[in-house]
Amino acid sequence: MKLDNVFFYDFYSATSLFNIWTKYAPRLPVDYYNEKLLKVGDSLCQMKPMRYQRSKTTPPPHLEYKLALLQCYGRYLQQFSTNFDENKFQALSGKNMCNYQLVCDSDENLQNKESVVQCLHILSFLRLIMQVALPQEHLCWIIFNGTC
């Protein structure tokens, strides 16, 4: 398969998946939809990013992180909720992981001052999330185990 065909297939697959979700989201129970949204985000983050040779016709690497950030965690976090539960913790943690991976992709050795500042903001936000989560026993164990 040619490299351009791989990109088209990845883009087409992702676009199709999220078009289906957009069309069927109103028909699905909200909890089920949100659960699947976060699972897809986690799956996208766990994929080994495809390292492509850069050229004029290839999109940037880490498309998986961008999709997870915008289409999964971003969609979930756009919903208004005052509860800080496992799903919100998972979405916020996933969002930070994606942001970190995107910063590292643009500046692998963190040589740019802006990249270091972005990483410090991500770490500060993670610290805040953990401060909110630690008093809640069920979230405390997620932090302790390092899992979502």
Short mmCIF file of N, CA and C in Angstrom, two decimals:
data_model
loop_
_atom_site.label_atom_id
_atom_site.label_comp_id
_atom_site.label_asym_id
_atom_site.label_seq_id
_atom_site.Cartn_x
_atom_site.Cartn_y
_atom_site.Cartn_z
N MET A 1 0.86 -1.17 0.00
CA MET A 1 0.00 0.00 0.00
C MET A 1 0.90 1.23 0.00
N LYS A 2 0.60 2.16 -0.86
CA LYS A 2 1.39 3.39 -0.93
C LYS A 2 1.13 4.24 0.30
N LEU A 3 2.10 5.07 0.64
CA LEU A 3 2.01 5.92 1.81
C LEU A 3 0.79 6.84 1.75
N ASP A 4 0.52 7.42 0.59
CA ASP A 4 -0.65 8.30 0.46
C ASP A 4 -1.94 7.54 0.71
N ASN A 5 -1.99 6.28 0.28
CA ASN A 5 -3.18 5.47 0.51
C ASN A 5 -3.38 5.18 2.01
N VAL A 6 -2.28 4.99 2.73
CA VAL A 6 -2.36 4.76 4.17
C VAL A 6 -2.98 5.98 4.85
N PHE A 7 -2.53 7.17 4.49
CA PHE A 7 -3.07 8.39 5.09
C PHE A 7 -4.54 8.55 4.75
N PHE A 8 -4.90 8.29 3.52
CA PHE A 8 -6.29 8.42 3.12
C PHE A 8 -7.14 7.44 3.92
N TYR A 9 -6.65 6.22 4.07
CA TYR A 9 -7.40 5.21 4.81
C TYR A 9 -7.56 5.62 6.27
N ASP A 10 -6.46 6.08 6.92
CA ASP A 10 -6.53 6.52 8.32
C ASP A 10 -7.51 7.68 8.47
N PHE A 11 -7.40 8.66 7.59
CA PHE A 11 -8.26 9.83 7.65
C PHE A 11 -9.72 9.43 7.41
N TYR A 12 -9.94 8.59 6.40
CA TYR A 12 -11.29 8.15 6.06
C TYR A 12 -11.89 7.35 7.20
N SER A 13 -11.10 6.46 7.81
CA SER A 13 -11.60 5.63 8.91
C SER A 13 -12.00 6.50 10.10
N ALA A 14 -11.13 7.43 10.47
CA ALA A 14 -11.41 8.30 11.60
C ALA A 14 -12.62 9.18 11.32
N THR A 15 -12.69 9.73 10.14
CA THR A 15 -13.81 10.58 9.77
C THR A 15 -15.12 9.78 9.78
N SER A 16 -15.09 8.59 9.24
CA SER A 16 -16.28 7.75 9.22
C SER A 16 -16.74 7.41 10.63
N LEU A 17 -15.80 7.05 11.49
CA LEU A 17 -16.13 6.70 12.86
C LEU A 17 -16.84 7.86 13.56
N PHE A 18 -16.29 9.04 13.46
CA PHE A 18 -16.86 10.16 14.18
C PHE A 18 -18.12 10.70 13.51
N ASN A 19 -18.27 10.51 12.20
CA ASN A 19 -19.54 10.85 11.55
C ASN A 19 -20.65 9.94 12.05
N ILE A 20 -20.33 8.67 12.20
CA ILE A 20 -21.33 7.72 12.73
C ILE A 20 -21.71 8.13 14.14
N TRP A 21 -20.72 8.46 14.97
CA TRP A 21 -21.02 8.85 16.34
C TRP A 21 -21.86 10.11 16.38
N THR A 22 -21.55 11.05 15.51
CA THR A 22 -22.31 12.29 15.50
C THR A 22 -23.76 12.03 15.09
N LYS A 23 -23.95 11.15 14.12
CA LYS A 23 -25.31 10.86 13.65
C LYS A 23 -26.10 10.03 14.65
N TYR A 24 -25.43 9.11 15.36
CA TYR A 24 -26.14 8.21 16.25
C TYR A 24 -26.06 8.61 17.72
N ALA A 25 -25.29 9.61 18.06
CA ALA A 25 -25.16 10.04 19.45
C ALA A 25 -26.51 10.36 20.09
N PRO A 26 -27.40 11.06 19.40
CA PRO A 26 -28.69 11.37 20.03
C PRO A 26 -29.55 10.13 20.30
N ARG A 27 -29.27 9.04 19.59
CA ARG A 27 -30.06 7.82 19.75
C ARG A 27 -29.53 6.90 20.85
N LEU A 28 -28.31 7.14 21.28
CA LEU A 28 -27.67 6.28 22.28
C LEU A 28 -27.87 6.84 23.68
N PRO A 29 -27.92 5.95 24.69
CA PRO A 29 -27.94 6.46 26.07
C PRO A 29 -26.66 7.25 26.34
N VAL A 30 -26.78 8.35 27.05
CA VAL A 30 -25.66 9.26 27.28
C VAL A 30 -24.50 8.55 27.96
N ASP A 31 -24.76 7.75 28.98
CA ASP A 31 -23.68 7.06 29.69
C ASP A 31 -22.94 6.09 28.78
N TYR A 32 -23.67 5.38 27.95
CA TYR A 32 -23.05 4.43 27.01
C TYR A 32 -22.18 5.18 26.00
N TYR A 33 -22.70 6.25 25.47
CA TYR A 33 -21.96 7.06 24.49
C TYR A 33 -20.67 7.60 25.11
N ASN A 34 -20.77 8.14 26.32
CA ASN A 34 -19.60 8.70 26.98
C ASN A 34 -18.55 7.64 27.28
N GLU A 35 -19.01 6.48 27.71
CA GLU A 35 -18.08 5.38 27.99
C GLU A 35 -17.31 4.99 26.74
N LYS A 36 -18.01 4.85 25.62
CA LYS A 36 -17.36 4.47 24.36
C LYS A 36 -16.45 5.58 23.85
N LEU A 37 -16.86 6.82 24.05
CA LEU A 37 -16.05 7.96 23.63
C LEU A 37 -14.69 7.94 24.33
N LEU A 38 -14.71 7.71 25.63
CA LEU A 38 -13.45 7.67 26.39
C LEU A 38 -12.62 6.44 26.04
N LYS A 39 -13.28 5.31 25.80
CA LYS A 39 -12.52 4.10 25.42
C LYS A 39 -11.81 4.29 24.08
N VAL A 40 -12.47 4.92 23.14
CA VAL A 40 -11.83 5.17 21.85
C VAL A 40 -10.67 6.14 22.04
N GLY A 41 -10.84 7.16 22.86
CA GLY A 41 -9.74 8.09 23.15
C GLY A 41 -8.54 7.37 23.74
N ASP A 42 -8.79 6.49 24.71
CA ASP A 42 -7.70 5.72 25.32
C ASP A 42 -7.03 4.81 24.29
N SER A 43 -7.83 4.20 23.43
CA SER A 43 -7.27 3.31 22.40
C SER A 43 -6.40 4.10 21.42
N LEU A 44 -6.86 5.27 21.03
CA LEU A 44 -6.06 6.11 20.13
C LEU A 44 -4.73 6.51 20.77
N CYS A 45 -4.77 6.80 22.07
CA CYS A 45 -3.53 7.20 22.77
C CYS A 45 -2.57 6.03 22.92
N GLN A 46 -3.08 4.82 23.00
CA GLN A 46 -2.22 3.65 23.18
C GLN A 46 -1.66 3.12 21.88
N MET A 47 -2.20 3.57 20.75
CA MET A 47 -1.67 3.14 19.46
C MET A 47 -0.25 3.63 19.31
N LYS A 48 0.57 2.83 18.70
CA LYS A 48 1.91 3.31 18.40
C LYS A 48 1.77 4.31 17.27
N PRO A 49 2.19 5.54 17.53
CA PRO A 49 2.05 6.54 16.46
C PRO A 49 2.84 6.10 15.23
N MET A 50 2.22 6.25 14.11
CA MET A 50 2.87 5.88 12.86
C MET A 50 3.87 6.97 12.50
N ARG A 51 5.10 6.60 12.39
CA ARG A 51 6.15 7.55 12.01
C ARG A 51 6.25 7.56 10.50
N TYR A 52 5.87 8.67 9.94
CA TYR A 52 5.90 8.82 8.49
C TYR A 52 7.09 9.67 8.10
N GLN A 53 7.58 9.44 6.93
CA GLN A 53 8.60 10.33 6.40
C GLN A 53 7.90 11.63 6.02
N ARG A 54 8.48 12.71 6.44
CA ARG A 54 7.85 14.00 6.15
C ARG A 54 8.04 14.36 4.69
N SER A 55 6.96 14.78 4.09
CA SER A 55 7.00 15.28 2.73
C SER A 55 5.83 16.23 2.57
N LYS A 56 5.69 16.79 1.39
CA LYS A 56 4.61 17.75 1.16
C LYS A 56 3.24 17.10 1.19
N THR A 57 3.16 15.80 0.93
CA THR A 57 1.86 15.14 0.83
C THR A 57 1.46 14.41 2.09
N THR A 58 2.33 14.35 3.10
CA THR A 58 1.99 13.59 4.30
C THR A 58 1.57 14.51 5.43
N PRO A 59 0.54 14.12 6.17
CA PRO A 59 0.13 14.91 7.33
C PRO A 59 1.14 14.72 8.47
N PRO A 60 1.08 15.56 9.47
CA PRO A 60 2.02 15.43 10.58
C PRO A 60 1.77 14.13 11.35
N PRO A 61 2.82 13.63 12.03
CA PRO A 61 2.63 12.42 12.83
C PRO A 61 1.76 12.71 14.04
N HIS A 62 1.42 11.68 14.74
CA HIS A 62 0.60 11.75 15.96
C HIS A 62 -0.82 12.21 15.68
N LEU A 63 -1.33 11.82 14.54
CA LEU A 63 -2.73 12.09 14.23
C LEU A 63 -3.64 11.46 15.27
N GLU A 64 -3.18 10.32 15.81
CA GLU A 64 -3.97 9.62 16.82
C GLU A 64 -4.19 10.50 18.06
N TYR A 65 -3.14 11.20 18.49
CA TYR A 65 -3.27 12.05 19.67
C TYR A 65 -4.19 13.23 19.40
N LYS A 66 -4.12 13.78 18.21
CA LYS A 66 -4.99 14.91 17.88
C LYS A 66 -6.45 14.46 17.84
N LEU A 67 -6.70 13.28 17.27
CA LEU A 67 -8.07 12.76 17.23
C LEU A 67 -8.58 12.51 18.64
N ALA A 68 -7.77 11.88 19.48
CA ALA A 68 -8.19 11.59 20.85
C ALA A 68 -8.46 12.89 21.61
N LEU A 69 -7.58 13.86 21.43
CA LEU A 69 -7.71 15.13 22.15
C LEU A 69 -8.98 15.87 21.75
N LEU A 70 -9.20 16.01 20.46
CA LEU A 70 -10.33 16.81 19.99
C LEU A 70 -11.65 16.05 19.94
N GLN A 71 -11.61 14.84 19.41
CA GLN A 71 -12.85 14.11 19.16
C GLN A 71 -13.34 13.28 20.34
N CYS A 72 -12.45 12.90 21.22
CA CYS A 72 -12.87 12.06 22.35
C CYS A 72 -12.88 12.84 23.67
N TYR A 73 -11.69 13.17 24.15
CA TYR A 73 -11.62 13.87 25.44
C TYR A 73 -12.26 15.26 25.35
N GLY A 74 -12.03 15.95 24.26
CA GLY A 74 -12.61 17.27 24.09
C GLY A 74 -14.13 17.23 24.07
N ARG A 75 -14.69 16.28 23.33
CA ARG A 75 -16.15 16.14 23.28
C ARG A 75 -16.72 15.83 24.65
N TYR A 76 -16.03 14.93 25.36
CA TYR A 76 -16.53 14.56 26.69
C TYR A 76 -16.50 15.76 27.63
N LEU A 77 -15.40 16.50 27.62
CA LEU A 77 -15.24 17.61 28.55
C LEU A 77 -16.11 18.82 28.20
N GLN A 78 -16.65 18.87 26.98
CA GLN A 78 -17.54 19.97 26.61
C GLN A 78 -18.89 19.86 27.30
N GLN A 79 -19.21 18.69 27.78
CA GLN A 79 -20.47 18.50 28.49
C GLN A 79 -20.34 19.10 29.88
N PHE A 80 -21.34 19.80 30.31
CA PHE A 80 -21.29 20.43 31.63
C PHE A 80 -21.62 19.41 32.70
N SER A 81 -20.73 19.29 33.68
CA SER A 81 -20.97 18.40 34.80
C SER A 81 -20.18 18.92 36.00
N THR A 82 -20.83 18.96 37.15
CA THR A 82 -20.14 19.41 38.36
C THR A 82 -19.48 18.25 39.09
N ASN A 83 -19.81 17.03 38.71
CA ASN A 83 -19.22 15.85 39.35
C ASN A 83 -17.81 15.61 38.87
N PHE A 84 -16.94 15.29 39.81
CA PHE A 84 -15.58 14.89 39.45
C PHE A 84 -15.51 13.39 39.71
N ASP A 85 -15.82 12.63 38.67
CA ASP A 85 -15.86 11.18 38.80
C ASP A 85 -14.74 10.54 37.99
N GLU A 86 -14.77 9.22 37.91
CA GLU A 86 -13.72 8.49 37.18
C GLU A 86 -13.64 8.91 35.71
N ASN A 87 -14.79 9.12 35.10
CA ASN A 87 -14.79 9.51 33.68
C ASN A 87 -14.16 10.88 33.46
N LYS A 88 -14.50 11.82 34.33
CA LYS A 88 -13.90 13.15 34.18
C LYS A 88 -12.40 13.08 34.45
N PHE A 89 -12.00 12.31 35.45
CA PHE A 89 -10.57 12.13 35.74
C PHE A 89 -9.86 11.51 34.54
N GLN A 90 -10.49 10.50 33.95
CA GLN A 90 -9.93 9.83 32.77
C GLN A 90 -9.81 10.80 31.60
N ALA A 91 -10.83 11.60 31.37
CA ALA A 91 -10.81 12.55 30.25
C ALA A 91 -9.75 13.64 30.46
N LEU A 92 -9.66 14.16 31.67
CA LEU A 92 -8.67 15.20 31.94
C LEU A 92 -7.24 14.65 31.86
N SER A 93 -7.05 13.44 32.37
CA SER A 93 -5.72 12.81 32.29
C SER A 93 -5.35 12.53 30.84
N GLY A 94 -6.30 12.01 30.08
CA GLY A 94 -6.06 11.73 28.66
C GLY A 94 -5.75 12.99 27.88
N LYS A 95 -6.48 14.05 28.19
CA LYS A 95 -6.23 15.33 27.52
C LYS A 95 -4.81 15.81 27.78
N ASN A 96 -4.37 15.70 29.02
CA ASN A 96 -3.01 16.12 29.35
C ASN A 96 -1.97 15.25 28.68
N MET A 97 -2.21 13.94 28.62
CA MET A 97 -1.27 13.03 27.96
C MET A 97 -1.14 13.38 26.48
N CYS A 98 -2.26 13.65 25.84
CA CYS A 98 -2.24 14.01 24.41
C CYS A 98 -1.50 15.33 24.20
N ASN A 99 -1.78 16.31 25.05
CA ASN A 99 -1.09 17.60 24.92
C ASN A 99 0.41 17.43 25.09
N TYR A 100 0.81 16.61 26.07
CA TYR A 100 2.23 16.37 26.29
C TYR A 100 2.88 15.70 25.07
N GLN A 101 2.21 14.70 24.52
CA GLN A 101 2.76 14.00 23.35
C GLN A 101 2.88 14.95 22.16
N LEU A 102 1.92 15.83 22.00
CA LEU A 102 1.98 16.78 20.90
C LEU A 102 3.11 17.80 21.08
N VAL A 103 3.34 18.22 22.33
CA VAL A 103 4.47 19.12 22.59
C VAL A 103 5.78 18.41 22.28
N CYS A 104 5.91 17.17 22.75
CA CYS A 104 7.14 16.41 22.50
C CYS A 104 7.33 16.13 21.01
N ASP A 105 6.24 15.97 20.29
CA ASP A 105 6.36 15.73 18.86
C ASP A 105 6.91 16.96 18.14
N SER A 106 6.50 18.12 18.59
CA SER A 106 6.95 19.35 17.93
C SER A 106 8.36 19.76 18.37
N ASP A 107 8.75 19.33 19.57
CA ASP A 107 10.07 19.68 20.09
C ASP A 107 10.56 18.52 20.94
N GLU A 108 11.12 17.53 20.27
CA GLU A 108 11.46 16.25 20.89
C GLU A 108 12.36 16.39 22.12
N ASN A 109 13.34 17.28 22.08
CA ASN A 109 14.28 17.43 23.18
C ASN A 109 13.94 18.60 24.11
N LEU A 110 12.77 19.18 23.93
CA LEU A 110 12.31 20.33 24.71
C LEU A 110 13.36 21.45 24.77
N GLN A 111 13.84 21.80 23.60
CA GLN A 111 14.85 22.84 23.50
C GLN A 111 14.23 24.24 23.40
N ASN A 112 13.00 24.31 22.97
CA ASN A 112 12.30 25.57 22.82
C ASN A 112 11.70 25.98 24.17
N LYS A 113 11.86 27.22 24.54
CA LYS A 113 11.34 27.71 25.82
C LYS A 113 9.82 27.53 25.91
N GLU A 114 9.13 27.77 24.80
CA GLU A 114 7.67 27.63 24.78
C GLU A 114 7.25 26.19 25.08
N SER A 115 8.00 25.22 24.59
CA SER A 115 7.70 23.81 24.86
C SER A 115 7.85 23.49 26.34
N VAL A 116 8.89 24.02 26.95
CA VAL A 116 9.10 23.81 28.39
C VAL A 116 7.96 24.45 29.19
N VAL A 117 7.55 25.64 28.80
CA VAL A 117 6.45 26.32 29.48
C VAL A 117 5.16 25.51 29.35
N GLN A 118 4.89 24.98 28.16
CA GLN A 118 3.69 24.16 27.96
C GLN A 118 3.74 22.90 28.83
N CYS A 119 4.91 22.28 28.92
CA CYS A 119 5.05 21.08 29.77
C CYS A 119 4.83 21.43 31.24
N LEU A 120 5.32 22.56 31.67
CA LEU A 120 5.11 22.98 33.06
C LEU A 120 3.63 23.24 33.34
N HIS A 121 2.91 23.81 32.37
CA HIS A 121 1.47 24.00 32.52
C HIS A 121 0.75 22.65 32.62
N ILE A 122 1.17 21.71 31.80
CA ILE A 122 0.56 20.37 31.83
C ILE A 122 0.81 19.72 33.19
N LEU A 123 2.03 19.82 33.70
CA LEU A 123 2.35 19.25 35.02
C LEU A 123 1.56 19.93 36.13
N SER A 124 1.40 21.24 36.04
CA SER A 124 0.61 21.97 37.05
C SER A 124 -0.83 21.51 37.03
N PHE A 125 -1.36 21.32 35.83
CA PHE A 125 -2.75 20.88 35.71
C PHE A 125 -2.90 19.45 36.24
N LEU A 126 -1.94 18.58 35.98
CA LEU A 126 -1.97 17.22 36.53
C LEU A 126 -1.93 17.25 38.06
N ARG A 127 -1.11 18.12 38.61
CA ARG A 127 -1.03 18.24 40.07
C ARG A 127 -2.39 18.67 40.63
N LEU A 128 -3.03 19.61 39.97
CA LEU A 128 -4.34 20.08 40.40
C LEU A 128 -5.38 18.95 40.33
N ILE A 129 -5.36 18.20 39.25
CA ILE A 129 -6.28 17.07 39.11
C ILE A 129 -6.07 16.07 40.26
N MET A 130 -4.82 15.79 40.56
CA MET A 130 -4.53 14.83 41.62
C MET A 130 -4.93 15.37 43.00
N GLN A 131 -4.78 16.66 43.23
CA GLN A 131 -5.21 17.24 44.49
C GLN A 131 -6.71 17.12 44.68
N VAL A 132 -7.45 17.23 43.60
CA VAL A 132 -8.90 17.08 43.67
C VAL A 132 -9.28 15.61 43.83
N ALA A 133 -8.53 14.72 43.19
CA ALA A 133 -8.87 13.30 43.18
C ALA A 133 -8.45 12.56 44.45
N LEU A 134 -7.35 12.95 45.06
CA LEU A 134 -6.83 12.19 46.21
C LEU A 134 -7.80 12.05 47.38
N PRO A 135 -8.58 13.07 47.74
CA PRO A 135 -9.52 12.88 48.85
C PRO A 135 -10.65 11.88 48.55
N GLN A 136 -10.86 11.56 47.30
CA GLN A 136 -11.92 10.61 46.93
C GLN A 136 -11.30 9.22 46.80
N GLU A 137 -11.74 8.32 47.67
CA GLU A 137 -11.08 7.01 47.78
C GLU A 137 -11.02 6.24 46.46
N HIS A 138 -12.11 6.21 45.71
CA HIS A 138 -12.12 5.44 44.46
C HIS A 138 -11.18 6.04 43.42
N LEU A 139 -10.99 7.35 43.44
CA LEU A 139 -10.03 7.99 42.53
C LEU A 139 -8.61 7.91 43.06
N CYS A 140 -8.47 7.89 44.36
CA CYS A 140 -7.15 7.77 45.00
C CYS A 140 -6.46 6.50 44.52
N TRP A 141 -7.19 5.40 44.43
CA TRP A 141 -6.58 4.13 44.01
C TRP A 141 -6.21 4.15 42.54
N ILE A 142 -6.95 4.88 41.75
CA ILE A 142 -6.60 5.02 40.33
C ILE A 142 -5.25 5.73 40.20
N ILE A 143 -5.06 6.78 40.98
CA ILE A 143 -3.79 7.50 40.96
C ILE A 143 -2.67 6.61 41.45
N PHE A 144 -2.92 5.91 42.56
CA PHE A 144 -1.90 5.03 43.16
C PHE A 144 -1.46 3.94 42.18
N ASN A 145 -2.42 3.36 41.48
CA ASN A 145 -2.11 2.28 40.51
C ASN A 145 -1.62 2.83 39.19
N GLY A 146 -1.85 4.12 38.93
CA GLY A 146 -1.42 4.71 37.65
C GLY A 146 -2.28 4.28 36.49
N THR A 147 -3.52 3.94 36.76
CA THR A 147 -4.42 3.48 35.70
C THR A 147 -5.68 4.32 35.69
N CYS A 148 -6.39 4.25 34.59
CA CYS A 148 -7.72 4.88 34.50
C CYS A 148 -8.76 3.84 34.24
#
